[in-house]
Coordinates of C-alpha atoms in Angstrom, one line a residue:
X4 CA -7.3 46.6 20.7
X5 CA -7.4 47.7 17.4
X6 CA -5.7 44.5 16.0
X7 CA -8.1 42.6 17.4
X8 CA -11.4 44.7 15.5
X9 CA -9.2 44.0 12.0
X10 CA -8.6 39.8 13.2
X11 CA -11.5 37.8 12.6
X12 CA -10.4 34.8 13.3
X13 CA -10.0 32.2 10.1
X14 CA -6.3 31.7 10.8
X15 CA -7.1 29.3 13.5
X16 CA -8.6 26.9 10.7
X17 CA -5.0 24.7 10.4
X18 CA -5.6 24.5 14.0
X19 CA -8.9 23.2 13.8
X20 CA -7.9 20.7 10.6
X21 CA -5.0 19.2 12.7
X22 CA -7.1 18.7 16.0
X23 CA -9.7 16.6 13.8
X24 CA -7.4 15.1 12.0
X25 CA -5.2 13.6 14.7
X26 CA -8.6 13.1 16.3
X27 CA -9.5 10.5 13.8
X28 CA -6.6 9.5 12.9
X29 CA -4.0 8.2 9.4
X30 CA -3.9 5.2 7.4
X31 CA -1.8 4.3 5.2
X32 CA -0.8 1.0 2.9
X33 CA 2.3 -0.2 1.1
X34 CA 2.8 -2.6 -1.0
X35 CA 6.2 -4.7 -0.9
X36 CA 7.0 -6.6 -4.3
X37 CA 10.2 -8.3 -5.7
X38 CA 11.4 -11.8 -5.3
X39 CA 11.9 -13.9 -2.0
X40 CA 15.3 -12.9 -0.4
X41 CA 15.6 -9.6 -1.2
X42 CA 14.8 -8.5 2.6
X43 CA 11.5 -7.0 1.7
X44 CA 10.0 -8.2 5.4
X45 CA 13.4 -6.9 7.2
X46 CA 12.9 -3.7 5.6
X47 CA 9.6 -3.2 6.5
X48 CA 10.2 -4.2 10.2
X49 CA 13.1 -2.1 10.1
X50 CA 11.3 0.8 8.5
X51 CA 8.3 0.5 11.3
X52 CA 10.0 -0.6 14.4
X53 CA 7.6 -4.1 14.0
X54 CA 7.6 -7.2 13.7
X55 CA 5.0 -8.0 11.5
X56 CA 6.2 -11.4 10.2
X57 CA 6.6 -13.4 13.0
X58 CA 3.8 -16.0 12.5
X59 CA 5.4 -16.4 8.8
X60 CA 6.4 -19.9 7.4
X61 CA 9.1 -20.4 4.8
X62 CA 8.5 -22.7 2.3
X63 CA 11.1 -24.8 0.6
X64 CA 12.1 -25.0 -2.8
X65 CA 10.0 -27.9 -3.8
X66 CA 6.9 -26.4 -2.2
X67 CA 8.0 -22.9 -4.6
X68 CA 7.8 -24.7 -7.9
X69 CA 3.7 -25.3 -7.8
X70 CA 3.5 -21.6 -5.4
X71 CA 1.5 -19.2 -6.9
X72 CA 1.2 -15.3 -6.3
X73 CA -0.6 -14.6 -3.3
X74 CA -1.6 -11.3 -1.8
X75 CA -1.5 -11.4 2.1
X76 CA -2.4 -8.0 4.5
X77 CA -1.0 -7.4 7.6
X78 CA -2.1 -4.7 9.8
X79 CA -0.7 -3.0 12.5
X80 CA -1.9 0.4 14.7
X81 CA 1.2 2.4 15.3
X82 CA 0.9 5.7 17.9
X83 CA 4.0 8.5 18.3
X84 CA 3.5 11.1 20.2
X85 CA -1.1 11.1 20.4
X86 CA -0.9 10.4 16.5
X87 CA -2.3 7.0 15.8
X88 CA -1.1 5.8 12.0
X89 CA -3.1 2.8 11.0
X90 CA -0.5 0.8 8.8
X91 CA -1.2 -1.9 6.3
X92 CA 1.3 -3.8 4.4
X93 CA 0.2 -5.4 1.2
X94 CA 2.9 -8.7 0.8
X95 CA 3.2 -10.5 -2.2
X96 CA 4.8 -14.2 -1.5
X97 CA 5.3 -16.2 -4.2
X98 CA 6.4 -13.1 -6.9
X99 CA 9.0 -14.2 -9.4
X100 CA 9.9 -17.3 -7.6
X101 CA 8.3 -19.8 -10.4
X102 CA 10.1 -21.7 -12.9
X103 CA 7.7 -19.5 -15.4
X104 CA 6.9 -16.4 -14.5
X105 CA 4.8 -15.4 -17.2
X106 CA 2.3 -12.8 -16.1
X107 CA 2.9 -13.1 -12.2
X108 CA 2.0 -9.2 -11.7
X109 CA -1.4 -9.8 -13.0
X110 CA -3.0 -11.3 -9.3
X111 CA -1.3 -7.9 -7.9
X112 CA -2.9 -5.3 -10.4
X113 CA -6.3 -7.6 -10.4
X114 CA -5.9 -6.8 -6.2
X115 CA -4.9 -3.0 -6.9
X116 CA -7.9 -2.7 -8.9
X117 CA -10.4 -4.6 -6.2
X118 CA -9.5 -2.1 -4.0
X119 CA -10.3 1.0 -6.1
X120 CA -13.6 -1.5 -7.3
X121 CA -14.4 -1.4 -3.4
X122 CA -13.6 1.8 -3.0
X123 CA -15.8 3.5 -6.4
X124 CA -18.5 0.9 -4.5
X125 CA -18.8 2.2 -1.1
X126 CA -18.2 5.6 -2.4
X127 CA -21.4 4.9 -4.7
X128 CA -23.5 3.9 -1.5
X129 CA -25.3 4.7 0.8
X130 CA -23.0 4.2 3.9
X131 CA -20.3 7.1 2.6
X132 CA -19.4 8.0 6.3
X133 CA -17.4 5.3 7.2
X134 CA -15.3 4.1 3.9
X135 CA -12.6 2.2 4.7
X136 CA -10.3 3.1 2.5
X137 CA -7.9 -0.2 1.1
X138 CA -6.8 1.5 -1.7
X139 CA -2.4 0.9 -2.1
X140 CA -0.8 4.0 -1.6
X141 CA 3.1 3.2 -2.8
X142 CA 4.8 0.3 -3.5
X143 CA 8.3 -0.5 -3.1
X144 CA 9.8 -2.7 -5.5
X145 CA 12.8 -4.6 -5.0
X146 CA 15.6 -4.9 -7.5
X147 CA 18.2 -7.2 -7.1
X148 CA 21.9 -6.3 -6.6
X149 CA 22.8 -9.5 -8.1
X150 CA 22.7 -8.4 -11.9
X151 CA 23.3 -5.8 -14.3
X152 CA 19.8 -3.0 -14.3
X153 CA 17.0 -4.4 -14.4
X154 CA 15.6 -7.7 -15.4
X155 CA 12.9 -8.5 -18.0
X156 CA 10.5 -9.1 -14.9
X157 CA 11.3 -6.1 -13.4
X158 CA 10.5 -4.3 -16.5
X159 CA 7.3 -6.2 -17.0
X160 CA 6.2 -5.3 -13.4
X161 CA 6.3 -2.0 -13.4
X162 CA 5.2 -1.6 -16.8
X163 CA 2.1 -3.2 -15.5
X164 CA 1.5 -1.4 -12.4
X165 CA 3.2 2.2 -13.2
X166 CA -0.7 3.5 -13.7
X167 CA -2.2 1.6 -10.8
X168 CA 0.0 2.8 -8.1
X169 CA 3.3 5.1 -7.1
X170 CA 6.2 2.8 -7.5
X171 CA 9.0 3.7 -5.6
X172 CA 12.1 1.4 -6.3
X173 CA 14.5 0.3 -4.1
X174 CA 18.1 -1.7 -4.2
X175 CA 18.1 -4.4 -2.1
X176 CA 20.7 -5.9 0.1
X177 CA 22.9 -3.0 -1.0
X178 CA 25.6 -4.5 1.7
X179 CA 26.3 -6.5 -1.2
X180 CA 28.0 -3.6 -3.6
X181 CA 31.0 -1.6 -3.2
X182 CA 30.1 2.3 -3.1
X183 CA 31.0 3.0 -6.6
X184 CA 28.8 -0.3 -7.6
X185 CA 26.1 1.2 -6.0
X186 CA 27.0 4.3 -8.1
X187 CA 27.2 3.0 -11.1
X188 CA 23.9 0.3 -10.3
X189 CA 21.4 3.4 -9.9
X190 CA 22.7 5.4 -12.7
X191 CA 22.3 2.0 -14.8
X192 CA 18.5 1.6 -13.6
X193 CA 17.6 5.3 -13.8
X194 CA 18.9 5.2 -17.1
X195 CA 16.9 2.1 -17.8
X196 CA 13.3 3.0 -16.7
X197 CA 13.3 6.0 -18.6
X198 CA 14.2 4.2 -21.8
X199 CA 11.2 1.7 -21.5
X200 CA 8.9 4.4 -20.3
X201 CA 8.3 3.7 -16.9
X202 CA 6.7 5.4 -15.0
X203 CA 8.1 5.7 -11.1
X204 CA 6.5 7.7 -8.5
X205 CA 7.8 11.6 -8.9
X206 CA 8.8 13.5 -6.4
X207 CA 6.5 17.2 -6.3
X208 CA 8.6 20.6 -7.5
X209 CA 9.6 22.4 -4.4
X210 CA 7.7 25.5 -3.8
X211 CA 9.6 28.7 -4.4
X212 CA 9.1 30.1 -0.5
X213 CA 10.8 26.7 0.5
X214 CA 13.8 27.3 2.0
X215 CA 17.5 26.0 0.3
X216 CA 17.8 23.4 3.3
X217 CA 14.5 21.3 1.9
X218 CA 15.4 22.3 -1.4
X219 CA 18.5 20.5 -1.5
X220 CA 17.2 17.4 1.0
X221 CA 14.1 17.3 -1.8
X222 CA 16.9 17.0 -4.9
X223 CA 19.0 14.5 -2.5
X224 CA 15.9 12.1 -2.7
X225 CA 15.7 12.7 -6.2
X226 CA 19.3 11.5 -6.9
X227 CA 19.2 8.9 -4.5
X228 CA 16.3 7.0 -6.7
X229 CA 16.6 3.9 -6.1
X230 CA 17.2 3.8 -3.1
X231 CA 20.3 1.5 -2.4
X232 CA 18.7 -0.1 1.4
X233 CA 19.6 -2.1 4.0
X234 CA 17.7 -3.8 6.6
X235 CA 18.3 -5.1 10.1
X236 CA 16.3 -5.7 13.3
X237 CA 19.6 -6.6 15.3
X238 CA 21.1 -3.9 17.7
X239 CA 25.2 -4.5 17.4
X240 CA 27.5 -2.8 19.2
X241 CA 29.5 -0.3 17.1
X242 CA 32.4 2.2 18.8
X243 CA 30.4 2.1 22.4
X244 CA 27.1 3.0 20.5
X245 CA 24.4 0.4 20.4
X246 CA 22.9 1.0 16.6
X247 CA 20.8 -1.2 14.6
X248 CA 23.0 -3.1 12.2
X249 CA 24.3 -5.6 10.7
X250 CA 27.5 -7.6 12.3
X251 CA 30.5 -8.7 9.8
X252 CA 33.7 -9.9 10.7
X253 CA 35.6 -7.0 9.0
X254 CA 33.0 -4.3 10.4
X255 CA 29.4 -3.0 10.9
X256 CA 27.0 -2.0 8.3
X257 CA 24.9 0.4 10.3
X258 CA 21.4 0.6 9.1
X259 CA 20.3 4.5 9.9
X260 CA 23.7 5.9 8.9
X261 CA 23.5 7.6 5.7
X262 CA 27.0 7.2 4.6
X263 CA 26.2 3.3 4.4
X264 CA 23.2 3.2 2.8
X265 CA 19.6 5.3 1.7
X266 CA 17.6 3.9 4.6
X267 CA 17.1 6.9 6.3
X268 CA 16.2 8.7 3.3
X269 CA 13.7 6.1 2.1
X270 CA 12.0 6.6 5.8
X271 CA 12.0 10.2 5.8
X272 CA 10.3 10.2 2.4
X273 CA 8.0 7.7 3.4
X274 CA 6.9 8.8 6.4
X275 CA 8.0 12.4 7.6
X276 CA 8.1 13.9 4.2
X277 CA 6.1 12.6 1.2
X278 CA 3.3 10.4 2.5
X279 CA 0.4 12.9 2.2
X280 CA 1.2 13.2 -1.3
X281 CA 1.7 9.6 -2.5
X282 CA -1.8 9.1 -0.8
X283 CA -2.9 12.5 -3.1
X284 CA -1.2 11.0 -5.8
X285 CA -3.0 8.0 -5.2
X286 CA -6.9 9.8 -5.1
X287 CA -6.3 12.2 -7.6
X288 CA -4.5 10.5 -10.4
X289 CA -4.7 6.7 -10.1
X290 CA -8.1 6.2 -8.2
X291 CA -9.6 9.2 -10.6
X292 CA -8.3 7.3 -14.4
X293 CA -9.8 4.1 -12.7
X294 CA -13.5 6.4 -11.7
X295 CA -13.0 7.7 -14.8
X296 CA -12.7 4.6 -17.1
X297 CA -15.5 2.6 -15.0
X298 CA -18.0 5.7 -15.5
X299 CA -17.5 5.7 -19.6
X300 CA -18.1 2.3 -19.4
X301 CA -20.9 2.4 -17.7
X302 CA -22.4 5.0 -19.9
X303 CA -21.3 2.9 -23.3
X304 CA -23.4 0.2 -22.1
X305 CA -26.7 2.7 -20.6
X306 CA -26.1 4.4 -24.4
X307 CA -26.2 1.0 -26.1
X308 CA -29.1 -0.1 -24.2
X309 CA -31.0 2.6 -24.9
X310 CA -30.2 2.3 -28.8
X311 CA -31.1 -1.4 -28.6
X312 CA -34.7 -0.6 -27.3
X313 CA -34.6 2.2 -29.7
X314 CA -34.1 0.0 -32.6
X315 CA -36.7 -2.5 -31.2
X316 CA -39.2 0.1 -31.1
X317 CA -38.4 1.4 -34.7
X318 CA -38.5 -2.5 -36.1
X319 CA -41.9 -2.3 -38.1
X320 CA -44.4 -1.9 -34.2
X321 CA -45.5 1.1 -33.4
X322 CA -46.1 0.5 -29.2
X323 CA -42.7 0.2 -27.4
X324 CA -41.5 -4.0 -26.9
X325 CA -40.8 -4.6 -23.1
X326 CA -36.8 -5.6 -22.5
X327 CA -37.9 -8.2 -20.2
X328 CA -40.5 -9.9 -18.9
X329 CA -43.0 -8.1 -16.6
X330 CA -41.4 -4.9 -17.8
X331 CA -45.0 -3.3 -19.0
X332 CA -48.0 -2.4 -17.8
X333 CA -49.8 -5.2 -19.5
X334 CA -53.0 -3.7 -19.5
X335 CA -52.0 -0.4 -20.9
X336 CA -50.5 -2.2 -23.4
X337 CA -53.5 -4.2 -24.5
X338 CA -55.8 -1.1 -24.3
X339 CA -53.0 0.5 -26.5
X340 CA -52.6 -2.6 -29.4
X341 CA -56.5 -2.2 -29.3
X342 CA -56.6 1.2 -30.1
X343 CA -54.3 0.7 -32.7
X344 CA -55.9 -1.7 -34.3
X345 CA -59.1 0.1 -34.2
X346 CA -57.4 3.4 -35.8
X347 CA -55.8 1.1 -38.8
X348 CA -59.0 -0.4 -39.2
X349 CA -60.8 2.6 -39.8
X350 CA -58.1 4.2 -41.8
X351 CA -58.1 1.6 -44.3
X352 CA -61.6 1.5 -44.9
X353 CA -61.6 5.3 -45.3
X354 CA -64.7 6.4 -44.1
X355 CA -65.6 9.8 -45.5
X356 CA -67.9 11.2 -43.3
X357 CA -66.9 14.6 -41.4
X358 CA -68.3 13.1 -38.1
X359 CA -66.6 9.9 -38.5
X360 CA -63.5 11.7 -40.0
X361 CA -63.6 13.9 -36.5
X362 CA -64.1 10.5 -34.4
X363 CA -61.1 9.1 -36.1
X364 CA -58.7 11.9 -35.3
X365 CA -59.8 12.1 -31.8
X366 CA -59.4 8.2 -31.4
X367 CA -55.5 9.1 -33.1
X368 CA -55.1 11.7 -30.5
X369 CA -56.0 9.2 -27.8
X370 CA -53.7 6.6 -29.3
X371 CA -51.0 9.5 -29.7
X372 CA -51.3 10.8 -25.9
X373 CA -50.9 7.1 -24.4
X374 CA -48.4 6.1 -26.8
X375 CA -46.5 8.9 -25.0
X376 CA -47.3 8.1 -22.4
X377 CA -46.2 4.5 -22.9
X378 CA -42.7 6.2 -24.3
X379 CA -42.2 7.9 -20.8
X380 CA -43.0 4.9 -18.9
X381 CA -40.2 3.0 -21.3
X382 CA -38.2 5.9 -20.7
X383 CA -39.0 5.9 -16.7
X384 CA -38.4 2.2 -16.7
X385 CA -34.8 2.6 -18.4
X386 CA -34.0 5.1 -15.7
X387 CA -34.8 2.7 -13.6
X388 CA -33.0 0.0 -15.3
X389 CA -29.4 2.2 -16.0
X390 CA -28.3 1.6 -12.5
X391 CA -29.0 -2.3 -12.8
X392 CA -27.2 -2.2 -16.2
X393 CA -24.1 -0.5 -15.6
X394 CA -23.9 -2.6 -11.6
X395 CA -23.8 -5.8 -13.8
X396 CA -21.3 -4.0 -16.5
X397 CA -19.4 -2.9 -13.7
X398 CA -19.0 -6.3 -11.5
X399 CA -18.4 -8.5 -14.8
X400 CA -14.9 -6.3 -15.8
X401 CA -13.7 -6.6 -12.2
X402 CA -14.8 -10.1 -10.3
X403 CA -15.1 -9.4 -6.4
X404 CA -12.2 -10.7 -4.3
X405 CA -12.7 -13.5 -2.0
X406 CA -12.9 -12.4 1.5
X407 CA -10.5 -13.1 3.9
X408 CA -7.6 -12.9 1.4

């Protein structure tokens, strides 16, 4: 009885965020890069127990010379257990498949940056409640095992995107290397994305309270970068077990056995263990330095604006100029240019008389208390103007994507 007095009751607020939460639901969106071949679509099946590629058409190798980079979205609503996870992968066709590959990551950070443009837009309006948020949460590059590290491309890539998004890389078809290949393959890349400053998606300290079982699964992941995967949506036979896999004639690759390959661990951090935080990551470092360099540049151009009407006011008039047309009270200004002219008059012709003298000053003070008056309708009217100003600023560094892409 007396516990209850001393409990008031806030501990039941996880309860309350998890109800609403699972209530409304997750989404979630990854981005598959690297060039045709490396499994990137298996994986992803594999990863989400779809299959999200079936309407897909191959093209041939003629029809990949003149193939540009295209972006395609496919979404699919997953449920486990009440929890609805509103999945949307982010493919890009066409990536490093060209003769020249000059630039081919720029259509994928110009669609990166669309969706933080659409994103800083809605968030901006009106209609705040019901944002739909497109923004790419991780992307999983491919490497390919058939090589030594990385490849100029590769570099280039992530160098690109490393500020955009959380890059998370991966080793493809690593059926295709022996373990100590694999070995020495990830020690190679590791040792080659920090020498050209890359900058891949880190994993988050452990807590202190954590216990030593996470602790060690956390530094696991963090040796296992990247991750050396395998992909298969074919269930094989294996010792009286039906496992997903892949069928050779001197054995089975199993998929989700972690002595053959990462996949496991690249799900787990995916899904069960680090997908809060790469969508954090996402909103609170990436999205923010984007917010953050679209504001300055909106208030460069508002301050340049304003020192452009400044200067135009300064240039040898005394009434404020009108940016634009219709942008005065034309009226007010033509009472205004008359009193002016009226005061000048008088002023040069210096009359001397106390009474006119008075007249003079009061006719100034008029002139004075529109002119303000005049200033704070400029002023007003540039207020008014800013949001135009920076709109246009804003849509001309970042063109609008086509819809339906």
């Amino acid at each position: 009885m007396d516990q209850d007095k001393e409990y008031v009751g806030f501990a039941t607020l996880p309860n309350q965020v998890h109800r609403k939460s699972v209530k409304k639901g997750f989404d979630f969106t990854l981005m598959v890069a690297g060039e045709s071949g490396l499994g990137k679509s298996t994986l992803v099946n594999s990863l989400f127990l779809t299959d999200l590629y079936k309407d897909r058409k191959l093209l041939n190798a003629e029809e990949r010379i003149t193939q540009t980079v295209e972006i395609t979205k496919h979404t699919v609503d997953i449920e486990e257990k009440g929890v609805k996870l509103k999945l949307t992968i982010v493919d890009t066709p066409g990536f490093g498949d060209a003769v020249n590959n000059t630039e081919c990551w720029k259509s994928v950070a110009d669609y990166i940056d669309q969706q933080f443009e659409q994103y800083f837009r809605d968030e901006s309006g009106l209609n705040r409640k019901n944002i739909q948020d497109n923004r790419v949460h991780c992307c999983l590059y491919f490497i390919s095992p058939f090589g030594h590290g990385l490849r100029p491309l590769d570099v280039e890539f992530m160098k690109a995107l490393h500020e955009k998004v959380n890059i998370v890389p991966v080793l493809a078809k690593a059926d295709t290397l022996t373990p100590s290949e694999v070995k020495k393959k990830k020690f190679k890349i590791r040792e080659e994305i920090e020498q050209y400053g890359i900058k891949i998606y880190q994993f988050p300290d452990c807590d202190s309270d954590e216990d030593e079982e996470f602790k060690q699964q956390d530094q696991e992941l963090k040796d296992s970068i990247p991750f050396a995967v395998i992909g298969s949506n074919t269930v094989v036979e294996a010792k009286g077990r039906r496992v997903r896999g892949r069928l050779y004639p001197w054995g089975i690759v199993e998929v989700e056995n972690s002595a053959h390959c990462d996949f496991v661990k690249l799900r787990n951090m995916l899904v069960r263990t680090h997908m809060q935080d790469l969508k954090d990551v996402t909103r609170e470092t990436h999205y923010e330095n984007y917010r953050a360099h679209c504001i300055q540049s909106m208030t460069r151009m508002v301050v340049k604006e304003r020192n452009r009407n400044k200067l135009t006011r300064e240039s040898g008039t005394d009434f404020p100029i009108p940016t634009g047309p219709g942008l005065a009270d034309t009226e007010t200004e033509k009472l205004i240019r008359e009193k002016d002219e009226e005061v000048r008059h008088r002023a040069e012709h210096g009359h001397g008389h106390d009474h006119q003298h008075g007249h003079d000053l009061n006719n100034e003070h008029v002139h004075e208390h529109n002119h303000g008056h005049d200033h704070e309708h400029e002023h007003g009217h540039e207020q008014h103007q800013d949001p135009h100003v920076e709109h246009e600023a804003h849509s001309e560094h970042h063109p609008p994507y086509p819809e339906g892409s």
